[in-house]
Amino acid sequence: MANILCFFVLYIFLCQTPIEAYKTGFSVKLISQNSPNSPFYKSGKFHKHRLGSFYQVPKKSFAPFTRVTSNNGDYLMKLTLGTPPVDIYGLVDTGSDLVWAQCTPCNRCYKQKSPMFEPLRSKTYSPIPCDSEECNSLFGHSCSPQKLCAYSYGYADSSVTKGVLARETITFSSTNGEPVIAGDIIFGCGHSNSGTFNENDMGIIGLGGGPLSLVSQMGTLYGSRRFSQCLVPFHADSHTSGTISFGEASDVSGEGVVTTPLVSEEGQTPYLVTLEGISVGDTFVAFNSSEMLSKGNIMIDSGTPATYLPQEFYDRLVEELKVQSSLIPIEDDPDLGTQLCYRSETILDGPILTAHFEGADVQLMPIQTFIPPKDGVFCFAMAGTTDGDYIFGNFAQSNILIGFDLDGKTISFKPTDCTNQ
């Protein structure tokens, strides 16, 4: 998870059919919080101006098939946890590993609209001892007075979850309506949680490359650690939703597929790739204007809406955008800060950008690169940073079927209308 301009809610549904029926993989819907299919939907209650400036929100990053929906820049994933089952809606995050939910008792927790998970009421809940291999695989673990595996897991935006690692039964609701029991999954039962969460967030679903991430744990069930995602654009109709797929159902192939090497080390959380530069129309803007290009210089992160680039690279990119745009940038609106924004009642007919990853050119249309923070205004959905952590965010990832193959060490891209998946 990382910087946030709006929060797209990735909504993954997980429910009850033997996993054997889905040995090769399955897919799940990602349903937007603003969708009528969402339990948090409130007709007429969504206001674009609530998005504000995406610079103001700090970064959080560090073949089941599911539908995904948008919630102001994050994506929520729906899991069904425990026995009897309890629905959990967690933020989907390829920039972290831990799967966790708020649990009772929870004295130091952020406000949550839905009931919290009650581990003592679940017949399948099993806490993990602190001397176990699973406990030792998580950085920041300790031993509780009860000899259980206590954890403290932090994010770059200072959000923190503290609790106990446990095994629990997780169920997915697949896109064909069949519930899929994933069985024993290790998750964090968070008893003290704080940070930039809203009342609809019940936890985080870590999809990073580490051993405790959901994709790594699902890999033991499906024989390979891979998944794919197809995120609907921020501008998409609220009735549409994207998907997440695991196992063989996550295959990205066919016409238009391009592939780049995954530079991350084995077991490393972030998905690092090499971005050589970005073209504005036919004009190439290099990632580095002088020094040698570093491998693995940017992370692909579903938990961060905006794309974050080195400040000097970003400045050169914005100047080229201004040259190629016939519109006049907004300079008299203090709400927009230093963002590159234009006045327009419809999606901009601006220049097409191409992200040049190593061996893979990915075309980005204006619907992926400009977002409306308020009515009649569209702003460039990228930002400059000097902190050294560069991110290819989920606005740019929308309408692209992206396959993450941890075993094959590749990431593949295919232009796709994710609203029709």
Tab-separated table of N, CA and C in Angstrom, residues 363-417:
chain	number	residue	atom	x	y	z
A	363	GLN	N	1.329	1.229	-22.805
A	363	GLN	CA	0.651	2.473	-23.181
A	363	GLN	C	-0.353	2.878	-22.105
A	364	LEU	N	-0.341	4.181	-21.774
A	364	LEU	CA	-1.233	4.724	-20.755
A	364	LEU	C	-2.101	5.812	-21.375
A	365	MET	N	-3.400	5.591	-21.377
A	365	MET	CA	-4.341	6.556	-21.923
A	365	MET	C	-4.668	7.616	-20.860
A	366	PRO	N	-5.255	8.752	-21.262
A	366	PRO	CA	-5.595	9.791	-20.290
A	366	PRO	C	-6.468	9.303	-19.136
A	367	ILE	N	-7.321	8.295	-19.366
A	367	ILE	CA	-8.171	7.780	-18.293
A	367	ILE	C	-7.339	7.135	-17.188
A	368	GLN	N	-6.082	6.752	-17.511
A	368	GLN	CA	-5.189	6.150	-16.528
A	368	GLN	C	-4.219	7.158	-15.910
A	369	THR	N	-4.092	8.324	-16.531
A	369	THR	CA	-3.084	9.280	-16.078
A	369	THR	C	-3.647	10.595	-15.552
A	370	PHE	N	-4.941	10.844	-15.733
A	370	PHE	CA	-5.573	12.048	-15.195
A	370	PHE	C	-6.820	11.666	-14.414
A	371	ILE	N	-6.967	12.220	-13.213
A	371	ILE	CA	-8.126	11.890	-12.380
A	371	ILE	C	-8.822	13.191	-11.946
A	372	PRO	N	-10.138	13.104	-11.647
A	372	PRO	CA	-10.883	14.303	-11.260
A	372	PRO	C	-10.985	14.465	-9.737
A	373	PRO	N	-10.175	15.348	-9.118
A	373	PRO	CA	-10.297	15.559	-7.681
A	373	PRO	C	-11.564	16.317	-7.312
A	374	LYS	N	-12.121	17.030	-8.287
A	374	LYS	CA	-13.416	17.694	-8.077
A	374	LYS	C	-14.036	17.968	-9.440
A	375	ASP	N	-15.306	18.337	-9.448
A	375	ASP	CA	-16.035	18.514	-10.704
A	375	ASP	C	-15.353	19.539	-11.601
A	376	GLY	N	-15.239	19.174	-12.873
A	376	GLY	CA	-14.707	20.090	-13.863
A	376	GLY	C	-13.207	20.246	-13.853
A	377	VAL	N	-12.512	19.395	-13.096
A	377	VAL	CA	-11.057	19.492	-12.994
A	377	VAL	C	-10.440	18.103	-13.145
A	378	PHE	N	-9.375	18.009	-13.946
A	378	PHE	CA	-8.616	16.767	-14.081
A	378	PHE	C	-7.155	17.061	-13.771
A	379	CYS	N	-6.552	16.218	-12.921
A	379	CYS	CA	-5.168	16.414	-12.499
A	379	CYS	C	-4.307	15.216	-12.886
A	380	PHE	N	-3.061	15.503	-13.184
A	380	PHE	CA	-2.094	14.472	-13.529
A	380	PHE	C	-1.892	13.561	-12.322
A	381	ALA	N	-2.105	12.239	-12.510
A	381	ALA	CA	-2.099	11.285	-11.395
A	381	ALA	C	-0.708	10.748	-11.103
A	382	MET	N	0.294	11.611	-11.253
A	382	MET	CA	1.665	11.263	-10.879
A	382	MET	C	2.232	12.401	-10.050
A	383	ALA	N	3.248	12.098	-9.276
A	383	ALA	CA	3.846	13.101	-8.409
A	383	ALA	C	5.340	12.874	-8.297
A	384	GLY	N	6.060	13.918	-7.923
A	384	GLY	CA	7.492	13.811	-7.718
A	384	GLY	C	7.814	13.598	-6.252
A	385	THR	N	8.892	12.879	-5.985
A	385	THR	CA	9.308	12.631	-4.602
A	385	THR	C	10.827	12.572	-4.538
A	386	THR	N	11.368	12.912	-3.372
A	386	THR	CA	12.816	12.860	-3.169
A	386	THR	C	13.209	11.809	-2.141
A	387	ASP	N	12.247	10.956	-1.741
A	387	ASP	CA	12.540	9.991	-0.672
A	387	ASP	C	13.185	8.701	-1.167
A	388	GLY	N	13.328	8.558	-2.490
A	388	GLY	CA	13.983	7.377	-3.042
A	388	GLY	C	13.094	6.180	-3.253
A	389	ASP	N	11.830	6.264	-2.827
A	389	ASP	CA	10.880	5.164	-3.018
A	389	ASP	C	9.944	5.524	-4.165
A	390	TYR	N	10.099	4.867	-5.296
A	390	TYR	CA	9.337	5.203	-6.491
A	390	TYR	C	8.308	4.108	-6.771
A	391	ILE	N	7.113	4.531	-7.151
A	391	ILE	CA	5.958	3.626	-7.207
A	391	ILE	C	5.159	3.822	-8.486
A	392	PHE	N	4.813	2.714	-9.128
A	392	PHE	CA	3.864	2.705	-10.243
A	392	PHE	C	2.512	2.365	-9.623
A	393	GLY	N	1.658	3.395	-9.457
A	393	GLY	CA	0.442	3.255	-8.660
A	393	GLY	C	-0.744	2.666	-9.392
A	394	ASN	N	-1.851	2.515	-8.653
A	394	ASN	CA	-2.985	1.780	-9.219
A	394	ASN	C	-3.810	2.569	-10.234
A	395	PHE	N	-3.710	3.903	-10.259
A	395	PHE	CA	-4.384	4.644	-11.332
A	395	PHE	C	-3.810	4.227	-12.676
A	396	ALA	N	-2.490	4.179	-12.755
A	396	ALA	CA	-1.816	3.798	-13.998
A	396	ALA	C	-2.025	2.319	-14.318
A	397	GLN	N	-2.256	1.494	-13.295
A	397	GLN	CA	-2.431	0.056	-13.497
A	397	GLN	C	-3.819	-0.312	-14.013
A	398	SER	N	-4.775	0.606	-13.919
A	398	SER	CA	-6.150	0.295	-14.311
A	398	SER	C	-6.248	-0.011	-15.799
A	399	ASN	N	-7.246	-0.817	-16.150
A	399	ASN	CA	-7.476	-1.247	-17.537
A	399	ASN	C	-6.261	-1.945	-18.145
A	400	ILE	N	-5.482	-2.596	-17.287
A	400	ILE	CA	-4.391	-3.455	-17.745
A	400	ILE	C	-4.484	-4.763	-16.965
A	401	LEU	N	-4.530	-5.874	-17.668
A	401	LEU	CA	-4.442	-7.171	-17.001
A	401	LEU	C	-2.968	-7.384	-16.675
A	402	ILE	N	-2.650	-7.414	-15.378
A	402	ILE	CA	-1.259	-7.520	-14.942
A	402	ILE	C	-1.050	-8.864	-14.250
A	403	GLY	N	-0.107	-9.633	-14.756
A	403	GLY	CA	0.194	-10.937	-14.178
A	403	GLY	C	1.490	-10.901	-13.395
A	404	PHE	N	1.427	-11.322	-12.133
A	404	PHE	CA	2.594	-11.378	-11.257
A	404	PHE	C	3.003	-12.847	-11.112
A	405	ASP	N	4.161	-13.209	-11.655
A	405	ASP	CA	4.638	-14.587	-11.574
A	405	ASP	C	5.887	-14.606	-10.704
A	406	LEU	N	5.709	-14.961	-9.428
A	406	LEU	CA	6.821	-14.944	-8.480
A	406	LEU	C	7.828	-16.043	-8.778
A	407	ASP	N	7.360	-17.190	-9.253
A	407	ASP	CA	8.265	-18.299	-9.567
A	407	ASP	C	9.024	-18.042	-10.869
A	408	GLY	N	8.342	-17.506	-11.882
A	408	GLY	CA	8.971	-17.216	-13.160
A	408	GLY	C	9.727	-15.902	-13.167
A	409	LYS	N	9.585	-15.118	-12.098
A	409	LYS	CA	10.286	-13.841	-11.950
A	409	LYS	C	9.954	-12.880	-13.091
A	410	THR	N	8.668	-12.761	-13.424
A	410	THR	CA	8.242	-11.841	-14.477
A	410	THR	C	6.949	-11.134	-14.068
A	411	ILE	N	6.716	-9.995	-14.690
A	411	ILE	CA	5.429	-9.303	-14.607
A	411	ILE	C	4.988	-9.014	-16.035
A	412	SER	N	3.752	-9.391	-16.353
A	412	SER	CA	3.225	-9.227	-17.709
A	412	SER	C	2.089	-8.221	-17.724
A	413	PHE	N	1.953	-7.518	-18.850
A	413	PHE	CA	0.919	-6.487	-19.019
A	413	PHE	C	0.145	-6.758	-20.308
A	414	LYS	N	-1.160	-6.607	-20.240
A	414	LYS	CA	-1.999	-6.748	-21.423
A	414	LYS	C	-3.110	-5.715	-21.370
A	415	PRO	N	-3.194	-4.803	-22.363
A	415	PRO	CA	-4.286	-3.817	-22.377
A	415	PRO	C	-5.630	-4.538	-22.356
A	416	THR	N	-6.487	-4.147	-21.409
A	416	THR	CA	-7.744	-4.884	-21.195
A	416	THR	C	-8.817	-3.921	-20.693
A	417	ASP	N	-10.029	-4.090	-21.161
A	417	ASP	CA	-11.159	-3.351	-20.592
A	417	ASP	C	-11.601	-4.081	-19.334
